Amino acid sequence: MLSVSTMTDLVEDRGLDVTARLAVHGISKHYGGVHALSEVSLEVNAGEVLGLVGDNGAGKSTLLKILAGAIPPSEGEIRLDGEVVTFATPHAAKEAGIATVYQDLALAAQRDVVSNFFLGREIIAKGRLARMVGWLDNKEMREHTTRELARLGTRIPNVTLATRELSGGQRQALAIARAAAWTSKVLLLDEPTSALGVEQQAQVLELIRRVREQGIAVIFISHQMQDVMAVCDRVVVLRLGRVATTLDSSELTSENLIGYITGAKIGDLVKPVLERGQ
Ligand SMILES: Nc1ncnc2c1ncn2[C@@H]1O[C@H](COP(=O)(O)OP(=O)(O)OP(=O)(O)O)[C@@H](O)[C@H]1O
Ligand SMILES: [Mg+2]
């Protein structure tokens, strides 16, 4: 067992920032012989948008699911505000302040914007009878939803519409606004702009910026390089389950991104591995 000081030295030697909002150290995930992730380390700070890019099958969604508590890692450590955490369930990750928006959004299509916004956190009306019967305070919930959506700049015309009556962009915005409103620390987004038109993409990017302004750490997965360059402060490129490189904002060009994603450019982190023939 390592002492605390040795552990700190180790972490500092590897250049990892233990003060980051969310830090991932040496995460691997194996499915039988498939190495979906191998020794992935990265950090994201409060008020930062970290892009996570890579070709199909690079391991992006797998990493997100591990951070969201949906699947356990085979190896490695996750730290939230410096504390080592393990999430047995998605609920545990949510309780710790990590919210996730998956591509399928998990909205209830038949229910209106307000009930989707509150899903599972409904406000019960005041009074003994109301509590016994479980009446909801619909007015308060409507006002709260309208206020929150406006604060985040989402353009949803009417919170009493059923979500199936919203456009793809409005649904995406609702899912992100809901996650951001109930989370305090980290927001994980898996391809939030992939199915959207240009105007709606711009709205979702603006929403992500507003979430960042709240001091939330955001991880943004995307195949759309324009979106990545528009909103990310830094970008981690995954290739074949490993971190190929991390690009700072000054290095965020499509040439760099595409080069590292395709392997035309080889990052210092994967070079030794490729040379060893692993
Ligand atoms: N449940 C599973 N069982 C076996 N292999 C899996 C499982 N989930 C993912 N994988 C494998 O892990 C690798 C990484 O998949 P992942 O979904 O994380 O990729 P991705 O980067 O999100 O790709 P995309 O851009 O296509 O969404 C792939 O080779 C995939 O086949
Ligand atoms: Mg994926």
PDB file of C-alpha atoms and ligand atoms in Angstrom:
ATOM      1  CA  MET A   1       0.000   0.000   0.000  1.00  0.00           C
ATOM      2  CA  LEU A   2       1.426   3.395  -0.972  1.00  0.00           C
ATOM      3  CA  SER A   3       1.679   6.174   1.565  1.00  0.00           C
ATOM      4  CA  VAL A   4      -0.196   9.391   0.868  1.00  0.00           C
ATOM      5  CA  SER A   5       3.002  11.314   0.110  1.00  0.00           C
ATOM      6  CA  THR A   6       4.236   8.619  -2.296  1.00  0.00           C
ATOM      7  CA  MET A   7       0.852   8.647  -3.946  1.00  0.00           C
ATOM      8  CA  THR A   8       0.994  12.432  -4.338  1.00  0.00           C
ATOM      9  CA  ASP A   9       4.529  12.207  -5.785  1.00  0.00           C
ATOM     10  CA  LEU A  10       3.327   9.571  -8.195  1.00  0.00           C
ATOM     11  CA  VAL A  11       0.430  11.697  -9.339  1.00  0.00           C
ATOM     12  CA  GLU A  12       2.659  14.766  -9.691  1.00  0.00           C
ATOM     13  CA  ASP A  13       5.274  12.743 -11.613  1.00  0.00           C
ATOM     14  CA  ARG A  14       2.629  11.755 -14.124  1.00  0.00           C
ATOM     15  CA  GLY A  15       1.730  15.423 -14.528  1.00  0.00           C
ATOM     16  CA  LEU A  16      -1.839  14.934 -13.360  1.00  0.00           C
ATOM     17  CA  ASP A  17      -3.779  17.682 -11.689  1.00  0.00           C
ATOM     18  CA  VAL A  18      -5.491  16.299  -8.596  1.00  0.00           C
ATOM     19  CA  THR A  19      -7.238  19.629  -8.027  1.00  0.00           C
ATOM     20  CA  ALA A  20      -9.298  19.292 -11.211  1.00  0.00           C
ATOM     21  CA  ARG A  21     -13.077  19.075 -10.879  1.00  0.00           C
ATOM     22  CA  LEU A  22     -12.972  15.617 -12.502  1.00  0.00           C
ATOM     23  CA  ALA A  23      -9.787  13.618 -13.032  1.00  0.00           C
ATOM     24  CA  VAL A  24      -9.546  10.219 -14.648  1.00  0.00           C
ATOM     25  CA  HIS A  25      -6.385   8.207 -13.995  1.00  0.00           C
ATOM     26  CA  GLY A  26      -5.388   5.093 -15.896  1.00  0.00           C
ATOM     27  CA  ILE A  27      -8.878   3.949 -16.827  1.00  0.00           C
ATOM     28  CA  SER A  28      -9.065   0.706 -18.814  1.00  0.00           C
ATOM     29  CA  LYS A  29     -12.101  -1.243 -19.940  1.00  0.00           C
ATOM     30  CA  HIS A  30     -11.903  -4.717 -21.420  1.00  0.00           C
ATOM     31  CA  TYR A  31     -14.742  -6.728 -22.905  1.00  0.00           C
ATOM     32  CA  GLY A  32     -13.192 -10.165 -23.121  1.00  0.00           C
ATOM     33  CA  GLY A  33     -10.377  -9.647 -25.609  1.00  0.00           C
ATOM     34  CA  VAL A  34     -11.633  -6.225 -26.762  1.00  0.00           C
ATOM     35  CA  HIS A  35      -9.704  -3.335 -25.218  1.00  0.00           C
ATOM     36  CA  ALA A  36     -12.314  -0.584 -25.435  1.00  0.00           C
ATOM     37  CA  LEU A  37     -10.117   1.699 -23.274  1.00  0.00           C
ATOM     38  CA  SER A  38      -6.471   1.370 -22.256  1.00  0.00           C
ATOM     39  CA  GLU A  39      -4.944   3.500 -19.500  1.00  0.00           C
ATOM     40  CA  VAL A  40      -6.879   6.667 -20.270  1.00  0.00           C
ATOM     41  CA  SER A  41      -6.068   9.702 -18.135  1.00  0.00           C
ATOM     42  CA  LEU A  42      -7.586  13.162 -18.467  1.00  0.00           C
ATOM     43  CA  GLU A  43      -8.871  16.069 -16.417  1.00  0.00           C
ATOM     44  CA  VAL A  44     -11.598  18.630 -16.775  1.00  0.00           C
ATOM     45  CA  ASN A  45     -11.795  21.778 -14.660  1.00  0.00           C
ATOM     46  CA  ALA A  46     -14.777  23.680 -13.344  1.00  0.00           C
ATOM     47  CA  GLY A  47     -15.982  26.133 -16.000  1.00  0.00           C
ATOM     48  CA  GLU A  48     -14.208  24.289 -18.801  1.00  0.00           C
ATOM     49  CA  VAL A  49     -15.518  22.448 -21.864  1.00  0.00           C
ATOM     50  CA  LEU A  50     -13.325  19.459 -22.689  1.00  0.00           C
ATOM     51  CA  GLY A  51     -13.889  17.941 -26.126  1.00  0.00           C
ATOM     52  CA  LEU A  52     -13.630  14.174 -26.488  1.00  0.00           C
ATOM     53  CA  VAL A  53     -13.140  13.114 -30.088  1.00  0.00           C
ATOM     54  CA  GLY A  54     -12.068  10.002 -31.953  1.00  0.00           C
ATOM     55  CA  ASP A  55     -13.122   7.687 -34.738  1.00  0.00           C
ATOM     56  CA  ASN A  56     -16.056   5.267 -34.440  1.00  0.00           C
ATOM     57  CA  GLY A  57     -15.180   2.717 -31.776  1.00  0.00           C
ATOM     58  CA  ALA A  58     -12.373   4.847 -30.266  1.00  0.00           C
ATOM     59  CA  GLY A  59     -13.888   4.456 -26.790  1.00  0.00           C
ATOM     60  CA  LYS A  60     -15.622   7.817 -26.240  1.00  0.00           C
ATOM     61  CA  SER A  61     -19.029   6.521 -25.169  1.00  0.00           C
ATOM     62  CA  THR A  62     -17.419   3.793 -23.069  1.00  0.00           C
ATOM     63  CA  LEU A  63     -15.501   6.427 -21.086  1.00  0.00           C
ATOM     64  CA  LEU A  64     -18.637   8.521 -20.683  1.00  0.00           C
ATOM     65  CA  LYS A  65     -20.630   5.545 -19.424  1.00  0.00           C
ATOM     66  CA  ILE A  66     -17.922   4.787 -16.856  1.00  0.00           C
ATOM     67  CA  LEU A  67     -17.974   8.394 -15.612  1.00  0.00           C
ATOM     68  CA  ALA A  68     -21.776   8.280 -15.507  1.00  0.00           C
ATOM     69  CA  GLY A  69     -21.786   5.152 -13.325  1.00  0.00           C
ATOM     70  CA  ALA A  70     -23.486   3.073 -16.043  1.00  0.00           C
ATOM     71  CA  ILE A  71     -20.605   0.574 -16.370  1.00  0.00           C
ATOM     72  CA  PRO A  72     -17.631  -0.125 -14.091  1.00  0.00           C
ATOM     73  CA  PRO A  73     -14.047   0.319 -15.336  1.00  0.00           C
ATOM     74  CA  SER A  74     -11.766  -2.753 -15.442  1.00  0.00           C
ATOM     75  CA  GLU A  75      -8.981  -0.632 -13.920  1.00  0.00           C
ATOM     76  CA  GLY A  76      -8.261   2.941 -12.966  1.00  0.00           C
ATOM     77  CA  GLU A  77      -9.419   5.713 -10.711  1.00  0.00           C
ATOM     78  CA  ILE A  78     -11.840   8.620 -10.895  1.00  0.00           C
ATOM     79  CA  ARG A  79     -11.457  11.697  -8.703  1.00  0.00           C
ATOM     80  CA  LEU A  80     -14.109  14.313  -8.168  1.00  0.00           C
ATOM     81  CA  ASP A  81     -12.668  17.483  -6.598  1.00  0.00           C
ATOM     82  CA  GLY A  82      -9.615  15.448  -5.603  1.00  0.00           C
ATOM     83  CA  GLU A  83     -11.546  12.664  -3.829  1.00  0.00           C
ATOM     84  CA  VAL A  84     -11.474   9.150  -5.237  1.00  0.00           C
ATOM     85  CA  VAL A  85     -15.023   8.101  -6.157  1.00  0.00           C
ATOM     86  CA  THR A  86     -16.637   4.910  -7.407  1.00  0.00           C
ATOM     87  CA  PHE A  87     -20.141   4.843  -8.795  1.00  0.00           C
ATOM     88  CA  ALA A  88     -22.068   1.606  -8.467  1.00  0.00           C
ATOM     89  CA  THR A  89     -25.061   3.025 -10.336  1.00  0.00           C
ATOM     90  CA  PRO A  90     -25.967   6.027 -12.546  1.00  0.00           C
ATOM     91  CA  HIS A  91     -27.990   7.280  -9.589  1.00  0.00           C
ATOM     92  CA  ALA A  92     -24.815   7.384  -7.453  1.00  0.00           C
ATOM     93  CA  ALA A  93     -23.016   9.459 -10.107  1.00  0.00           C
ATOM     94  CA  LYS A  94     -25.987  11.829 -10.304  1.00  0.00           C
ATOM     95  CA  GLU A  95     -26.065  12.214  -6.536  1.00  0.00           C
ATOM     96  CA  ALA A  96     -22.367  13.121  -6.642  1.00  0.00           C
ATOM     97  CA  GLY A  97     -23.147  15.915  -9.132  1.00  0.00           C
ATOM     98  CA  ILE A  98     -22.447  14.255 -12.491  1.00  0.00           C
ATOM     99  CA  ALA A  99     -25.260  14.484 -15.050  1.00  0.00           C
ATOM    100  CA  THR A 100     -25.283  12.790 -18.447  1.00  0.00           C
ATOM    101  CA  VAL A 101     -27.195  13.415 -21.652  1.00  0.00           C
ATOM    102  CA  TYR A 102     -27.074  10.353 -23.912  1.00  0.00           C
ATOM    103  CA  GLN A 103     -27.855  10.493 -27.587  1.00  0.00           C
ATOM    104  CA  ASP A 104     -31.342   9.064 -27.113  1.00  0.00           C
ATOM    105  CA  LEU A 105     -32.053  11.848 -24.545  1.00  0.00           C
ATOM    106  CA  ALA A 106     -34.410   9.749 -22.389  1.00  0.00           C
ATOM    107  CA  LEU A 107     -37.309  12.190 -22.597  1.00  0.00           C
ATOM    108  CA  ALA A 108     -40.894  11.004 -22.178  1.00  0.00           C
ATOM    109  CA  ALA A 109     -42.423  11.912 -25.564  1.00  0.00           C
ATOM    110  CA  GLN A 110     -46.058  12.048 -24.430  1.00  0.00           C
ATOM    111  CA  ARG A 111     -45.426  14.237 -21.416  1.00  0.00           C
ATOM    112  CA  ASP A 112     -45.052  17.986 -21.508  1.00  0.00           C
ATOM    113  CA  VAL A 113     -41.889  20.043 -21.119  1.00  0.00           C
ATOM    114  CA  VAL A 114     -42.559  20.717 -17.428  1.00  0.00           C
ATOM    115  CA  SER A 115     -42.972  17.074 -16.428  1.00  0.00           C
ATOM    116  CA  ASN A 116     -39.876  16.130 -18.414  1.00  0.00           C
ATOM    117  CA  PHE A 117     -37.922  18.880 -16.726  1.00  0.00           C
ATOM    118  CA  PHE A 118     -38.925  17.632 -13.273  1.00  0.00           C
ATOM    119  CA  LEU A 119     -39.043  13.891 -14.026  1.00  0.00           C
ATOM    120  CA  GLY A 120     -38.589  12.196 -10.635  1.00  0.00           C
ATOM    121  CA  ARG A 121     -38.179  15.476  -8.737  1.00  0.00           C
ATOM    122  CA  GLU A 122     -41.751  16.780  -8.820  1.00  0.00           C
ATOM    123  CA  ILE A 123     -42.830  19.400  -6.308  1.00  0.00           C
ATOM    124  CA  ILE A 124     -45.708  18.227  -4.126  1.00  0.00           C
ATOM    125  CA  ALA A 125     -48.342  20.871  -3.387  1.00  0.00           C
ATOM    126  CA  LYS A 126     -48.530  22.354   0.104  1.00  0.00           C
ATOM    127  CA  GLY A 127     -51.067  21.147   2.660  1.00  0.00           C
ATOM    128  CA  ARG A 128     -51.701  17.829   4.411  1.00  0.00           C
ATOM    129  CA  LEU A 129     -54.317  16.503   2.023  1.00  0.00           C
ATOM    130  CA  ALA A 130     -52.195  17.405  -1.004  1.00  0.00           C
ATOM    131  CA  ARG A 131     -49.239  15.547   0.509  1.00  0.00           C
ATOM    132  CA  MET A 132     -51.372  12.498   1.256  1.00  0.00           C
ATOM    133  CA  VAL A 133     -52.872  12.374  -2.223  1.00  0.00           C
ATOM    134  CA  GLY A 134     -49.603  13.413  -3.891  1.00  0.00           C
ATOM    135  CA  TRP A 135     -50.981  16.437  -5.709  1.00  0.00           C
ATOM    136  CA  LEU A 136     -48.289  18.274  -7.605  1.00  0.00           C
ATOM    137  CA  ASP A 137     -47.705  21.988  -7.467  1.00  0.00           C
ATOM    138  CA  ASN A 138     -48.116  22.419 -11.215  1.00  0.00           C
ATOM    139  CA  LYS A 139     -48.038  26.210 -11.144  1.00  0.00           C
ATOM    140  CA  GLU A 140     -44.754  26.329  -9.234  1.00  0.00           C
ATOM    141  CA  MET A 141     -43.277  23.641 -11.516  1.00  0.00           C
ATOM    142  CA  ARG A 142     -44.409  25.529 -14.649  1.00  0.00           C
ATOM    143  CA  GLU A 143     -42.904  28.786 -13.405  1.00  0.00           C
ATOM    144  CA  HIS A 144     -39.668  27.139 -12.340  1.00  0.00           C
ATOM    145  CA  THR A 145     -39.258  25.392 -15.705  1.00  0.00           C
ATOM    146  CA  THR A 146     -39.988  28.580 -17.656  1.00  0.00           C
ATOM    147  CA  ARG A 147     -37.499  30.520 -15.511  1.00  0.00           C
ATOM    148  CA  GLU A 148     -34.718  27.932 -15.836  1.00  0.00           C
ATOM    149  CA  LEU A 149     -35.154  27.492 -19.584  1.00  0.00           C
ATOM    150  CA  ALA A 150     -35.095  31.260 -20.068  1.00  0.00           C
ATOM    151  CA  ARG A 151     -32.019  31.650 -17.876  1.00  0.00           C
ATOM    152  CA  LEU A 152     -30.165  29.152 -20.057  1.00  0.00           C
ATOM    153  CA  GLY A 153     -31.388  30.902 -23.202  1.00  0.00           C
ATOM    154  CA  THR A 154     -33.262  27.911 -24.623  1.00  0.00           C
ATOM    155  CA  ARG A 155     -35.900  28.716 -27.193  1.00  0.00           C
ATOM    156  CA  ILE A 156     -38.851  26.587 -26.199  1.00  0.00           C
ATOM    157  CA  PRO A 157     -42.072  28.476 -26.962  1.00  0.00           C
ATOM    158  CA  ASN A 158     -44.376  26.884 -24.408  1.00  0.00           C
ATOM    159  CA  VAL A 159     -43.603  24.580 -21.492  1.00  0.00           C
ATOM    160  CA  THR A 160     -47.019  22.894 -21.721  1.00  0.00           C
ATOM    161  CA  LEU A 161     -46.197  21.363 -25.138  1.00  0.00           C
ATOM    162  CA  ALA A 162     -45.614  17.608 -25.212  1.00  0.00           C
ATOM    163  CA  THR A 163     -41.955  16.905 -26.013  1.00  0.00           C
ATOM    164  CA  ARG A 164     -42.966  15.021 -29.176  1.00  0.00           C
ATOM    165  CA  GLU A 165     -44.219  18.405 -30.447  1.00  0.00           C
ATOM    166  CA  LEU A 166     -40.744  19.963 -30.066  1.00  0.00           C
ATOM    167  CA  SER A 167     -38.095  20.082 -32.785  1.00  0.00           C
ATOM    168  CA  GLY A 168     -34.954  17.943 -32.454  1.00  0.00           C
ATOM    169  CA  GLY A 169     -32.980  20.977 -31.335  1.00  0.00           C
ATOM    170  CA  GLN A 170     -35.552  21.979 -28.753  1.00  0.00           C
ATOM    171  CA  ARG A 171     -35.616  18.426 -27.362  1.00  0.00           C
ATOM    172  CA  GLN A 172     -31.824  18.390 -27.173  1.00  0.00           C
ATOM    173  CA  ALA A 173     -31.873  21.798 -25.461  1.00  0.00           C
ATOM    174  CA  LEU A 174     -34.468  20.576 -22.946  1.00  0.00           C
ATOM    175  CA  ALA A 175     -32.409  17.465 -22.112  1.00  0.00           C
ATOM    176  CA  ILE A 176     -29.257  19.547 -21.595  1.00  0.00           C
ATOM    177  CA  ALA A 177     -31.057  22.285 -19.642  1.00  0.00           C
ATOM    178  CA  ARG A 178     -32.638  19.649 -17.395  1.00  0.00           C
ATOM    179  CA  ALA A 179     -29.277  17.998 -16.734  1.00  0.00           C
ATOM    180  CA  ALA A 180     -27.562  21.354 -16.136  1.00  0.00           C
ATOM    181  CA  ALA A 181     -30.308  22.605 -13.829  1.00  0.00           C
ATOM    182  CA  TRP A 182     -30.043  19.601 -11.504  1.00  0.00           C
ATOM    183  CA  THR A 183     -26.300  19.142 -11.570  1.00  0.00           C
ATOM    184  CA  SER A 184     -23.679  21.056  -9.700  1.00  0.00           C
ATOM    185  CA  LYS A 185     -20.376  19.707 -10.938  1.00  0.00           C
ATOM    186  CA  VAL A 186     -20.028  17.835 -14.212  1.00  0.00           C
ATOM    187  CA  LEU A 187     -22.139  17.549 -17.361  1.00  0.00           C
ATOM    188  CA  LEU A 188     -21.404  14.730 -19.831  1.00  0.00           C
ATOM    189  CA  LEU A 189     -22.752  15.137 -23.368  1.00  0.00           C
ATOM    190  CA  ASP A 190     -22.599  12.326 -25.958  1.00  0.00           C
ATOM    191  CA  GLU A 191     -22.952  13.814 -29.452  1.00  0.00           C
ATOM    192  CA  PRO A 192     -25.551  16.463 -28.573  1.00  0.00           C
ATOM    193  CA  THR A 193     -25.356  18.199 -31.954  1.00  0.00           C
ATOM    194  CA  SER A 194     -25.136  15.235 -34.327  1.00  0.00           C
ATOM    195  CA  ALA A 195     -28.762  15.107 -35.487  1.00  0.00           C
ATOM    196  CA  LEU A 196     -29.350  18.859 -35.709  1.00  0.00           C
ATOM    197  CA  GLY A 197     -29.552  21.508 -38.424  1.00  0.00           C
ATOM    198  CA  VAL A 198     -27.143  24.439 -38.476  1.00  0.00           C
ATOM    199  CA  GLU A 199     -29.345  26.865 -36.552  1.00  0.00           C
ATOM    200  CA  GLN A 200     -30.201  24.302 -33.884  1.00  0.00           C
ATOM    201  CA  GLN A 201     -26.554  23.283 -33.535  1.00  0.00           C
ATOM    202  CA  ALA A 202     -25.691  26.912 -32.836  1.00  0.00           C
ATOM    203  CA  GLN A 203     -28.372  27.067 -30.134  1.00  0.00           C
ATOM    204  CA  VAL A 204     -27.085  23.946 -28.405  1.00  0.00           C
ATOM    205  CA  LEU A 205     -23.508  25.289 -28.526  1.00  0.00           C
ATOM    206  CA  GLU A 206     -24.714  28.538 -26.961  1.00  0.00           C
ATOM    207  CA  LEU A 207     -26.428  26.530 -24.239  1.00  0.00           C
ATOM    208  CA  ILE A 208     -23.195  24.638 -23.548  1.00  0.00           C
ATOM    209  CA  ARG A 209     -21.386  27.976 -23.164  1.00  0.00           C
ATOM    210  CA  ARG A 210     -23.985  29.121 -20.637  1.00  0.00           C
ATOM    211  CA  VAL A 211     -23.584  25.890 -18.691  1.00  0.00           C
ATOM    212  CA  ARG A 212     -19.818  26.498 -18.639  1.00  0.00           C
ATOM    213  CA  GLU A 213     -20.434  30.024 -17.290  1.00  0.00           C
ATOM    214  CA  GLN A 214     -22.215  28.432 -14.312  1.00  0.00           C
ATOM    215  CA  GLY A 215     -18.882  26.834 -13.371  1.00  0.00           C
ATOM    216  CA  ILE A 216     -19.882  23.333 -14.435  1.00  0.00           C
ATOM    217  CA  ALA A 217     -17.204  21.113 -16.010  1.00  0.00           C
ATOM    218  CA  VAL A 218     -18.442  19.830 -19.375  1.00  0.00           C
ATOM    219  CA  ILE A 219     -17.241  16.852 -21.423  1.00  0.00           C
ATOM    220  CA  PHE A 220     -18.472  17.173 -24.992  1.00  0.00           C
ATOM    221  CA  ILE A 221     -18.276  14.214 -27.400  1.00  0.00           C
ATOM    222  CA  SER A 222     -18.671  15.082 -31.065  1.00  0.00           C
ATOM    223  CA  HIS A 223     -17.790  14.064 -34.598  1.00  0.00           C
ATOM    224  CA  GLN A 224     -18.503  17.629 -35.807  1.00  0.00           C
ATOM    225  CA  MET A 225     -15.127  19.348 -35.861  1.00  0.00           C
ATOM    226  CA  GLN A 226     -16.657  22.814 -36.375  1.00  0.00           C
ATOM    227  CA  ASP A 227     -18.655  22.381 -33.160  1.00  0.00           C
ATOM    228  CA  VAL A 228     -15.613  21.115 -31.281  1.00  0.00           C
ATOM    229  CA  MET A 229     -13.552  24.111 -32.368  1.00  0.00           C
ATOM    230  CA  ALA A 230     -16.420  26.501 -31.593  1.00  0.00           C
ATOM    231  CA  VAL A 231     -17.033  25.478 -28.000  1.00  0.00           C
ATOM    232  CA  CYS A 232     -14.116  23.503 -26.516  1.00  0.00           C
ATOM    233  CA  ASP A 233     -11.341  24.907 -24.358  1.00  0.00           C
ATOM    234  CA  ARG A 234      -9.224  21.765 -24.798  1.00  0.00           C
ATOM    235  CA  VAL A 235      -9.694  18.501 -26.654  1.00  0.00           C
ATOM    236  CA  VAL A 236      -8.632  14.944 -25.865  1.00  0.00           C
ATOM    237  CA  VAL A 237      -8.285  12.734 -28.935  1.00  0.00           C
ATOM    238  CA  LEU A 238      -8.895   9.033 -28.363  1.00  0.00           C
ATOM    239  CA  ARG A 239      -7.520   6.531 -30.834  1.00  0.00           C
ATOM    240  CA  LEU A 240      -8.044   2.772 -30.468  1.00  0.00           C
ATOM    241  CA  GLY A 241      -8.968   3.229 -26.815  1.00  0.00           C
ATOM    242  CA  ARG A 242      -5.940   5.325 -25.889  1.00  0.00           C
ATOM    243  CA  VAL A 243      -5.347   9.049 -25.492  1.00  0.00           C
ATOM    244  CA  ALA A 244      -3.554   9.984 -28.726  1.00  0.00           C
ATOM    245  CA  THR A 245      -3.023  13.586 -27.653  1.00  0.00           C
ATOM    246  CA  THR A 246      -4.532  16.547 -25.806  1.00  0.00           C
ATOM    247  CA  LEU A 247      -4.884  19.750 -27.810  1.00  0.00           C
ATOM    248  CA  ASP A 248      -4.997  23.212 -26.220  1.00  0.00           C
ATOM    249  CA  SER A 249      -7.250  25.905 -27.661  1.00  0.00           C
ATOM    250  CA  SER A 250      -4.350  27.345 -29.709  1.00  0.00           C
ATOM    251  CA  GLU A 251      -3.843  23.911 -31.331  1.00  0.00           C
ATOM    252  CA  LEU A 252      -7.499  23.381 -32.268  1.00  0.00           C
ATOM    253  CA  THR A 253      -7.322  23.287 -36.058  1.00  0.00           C
ATOM    254  CA  SER A 254      -9.204  20.809 -38.247  1.00  0.00           C
ATOM    255  CA  GLU A 255      -5.834  19.637 -39.591  1.00  0.00           C
ATOM    256  CA  ASN A 256      -4.673  18.719 -36.063  1.00  0.00           C
ATOM    257  CA  LEU A 257      -7.989  17.179 -35.041  1.00  0.00           C
ATOM    258  CA  ILE A 258      -8.389  15.066 -38.169  1.00  0.00           C
ATOM    259  CA  GLY A 259      -4.683  14.168 -38.180  1.00  0.00           C
ATOM    260  CA  TYR A 260      -4.785  12.739 -34.661  1.00  0.00           C
ATOM    261  CA  ILE A 261      -8.213  11.133 -35.092  1.00  0.00           C
ATOM    262  CA  THR A 262      -7.155   9.238 -38.224  1.00  0.00           C
ATOM    263  CA  GLY A 263      -3.657   8.458 -36.978  1.00  0.00           C
ATOM    264  CA  ALA A 264      -1.976  10.509 -39.748  1.00  0.00           C
ATOM    265  CA  LYS A 265      -0.453  12.411 -36.818  1.00  0.00           C
ATOM    266  CA  ILE A 266       0.834  10.320 -33.961  1.00  0.00           C
ATOM    267  CA  GLY A 267       0.821  11.713 -30.442  1.00  0.00           C
ATOM    268  CA  ASP A 268       3.724  11.247 -28.048  1.00  0.00           C
ATOM    269  CA  LEU A 269       1.507   9.176 -25.787  1.00  0.00           C
ATOM    270  CA  VAL A 270       0.726   6.449 -28.345  1.00  0.00           C
ATOM    271  CA  LYS A 271       4.055   6.464 -30.205  1.00  0.00           C
ATOM    272  CA  PRO A 272       5.904   4.218 -27.723  1.00  0.00           C
ATOM    273  CA  VAL A 273       2.936   1.841 -27.638  1.00  0.00           C
ATOM    274  CA  LEU A 274       2.865   1.560 -31.434  1.00  0.00           C
ATOM    275  CA  GLU A 275       6.637   1.059 -31.503  1.00  0.00           C
ATOM    276  CA  ARG A 276       6.309  -1.771 -28.981  1.00  0.00           C
ATOM    277  CA  GLY A 277       3.727  -3.245 -31.358  1.00  0.00           C
ATOM    278  CA  GLN A 278       0.895  -3.377 -28.774  1.00  0.00           C
TER     279      GLN A 278
HETATM  280  N1  LIG B   1     -20.934  -3.939 -24.285  1.00  0.00           N
HETATM  281  C1  LIG B   1     -19.889  -4.116 -25.100  1.00  0.00           C
HETATM  282  N2  LIG B   1     -19.416  -5.362 -25.355  1.00  0.00           N
HETATM  283  C2  LIG B   1     -18.349  -5.547 -26.152  1.00  0.00           C
HETATM  284  N3  LIG B   1     -17.681  -4.545 -26.770  1.00  0.00           N
HETATM  285  C3  LIG B   1     -18.106  -3.308 -26.559  1.00  0.00           C
HETATM  286  C4  LIG B   1     -19.233  -3.000 -25.726  1.00  0.00           C
HETATM  287  N4  LIG B   1     -19.413  -1.666 -25.701  1.00  0.00           N
HETATM  288  C5  LIG B   1     -18.460  -1.149 -26.499  1.00  0.00           C
HETATM  289  N5  LIG B   1     -17.673  -2.115 -27.014  1.00  0.00           N
HETATM  290  C6  LIG B   1     -16.531  -1.919 -27.912  1.00  0.00           C
HETATM  291  O1  LIG B   1     -15.706  -0.935 -27.358  1.00  0.00           O
HETATM  292  C7  LIG B   1     -15.155  -0.107 -28.378  1.00  0.00           C
HETATM  293  C8  LIG B   1     -15.452   1.336 -28.072  1.00  0.00           C
HETATM  294  O2  LIG B   1     -16.846   1.598 -28.255  1.00  0.00           O
HETATM  295  P1  LIG B   1     -17.501   3.014 -27.963  1.00  0.00           P
HETATM  296  O3  LIG B   1     -18.961   2.859 -28.086  1.00  0.00           O
HETATM  297  O4  LIG B   1     -16.963   3.533 -26.689  1.00  0.00           O
HETATM  298  O5  LIG B   1     -16.920   3.887 -29.177  1.00  0.00           O
HETATM  299  P2  LIG B   1     -17.198   5.403 -29.557  1.00  0.00           P
HETATM  300  O6  LIG B   1     -15.889   6.100 -29.570  1.00  0.00           O
HETATM  301  O7  LIG B   1     -18.271   5.968 -28.716  1.00  0.00           O
HETATM  302  O8  LIG B   1     -17.695   5.254 -31.086  1.00  0.00           O
HETATM  303  P3  LIG B   1     -18.830   6.078 -31.903  1.00  0.00           P
HETATM  304  O9  LIG B   1     -18.158   7.324 -32.389  1.00  0.00           O
HETATM  305  O10 LIG B   1     -19.127   5.151 -33.042  1.00  0.00           O
HETATM  306  O11 LIG B   1     -19.997   6.315 -31.015  1.00  0.00           O
HETATM  307  C9  LIG B   1     -15.708  -0.635 -29.690  1.00  0.00           C
HETATM  308  O12 LIG B   1     -14.776  -1.504 -30.269  1.00  0.00           O
HETATM  309  C10 LIG B   1     -16.957  -1.367 -29.258  1.00  0.00           C
HETATM  310  O13 LIG B   1     -17.266  -2.396 -30.165  1.00  0.00           O
HETATM  311 MG    MG B   2     -20.224   6.639 -29.085  1.00  0.00          MG
END
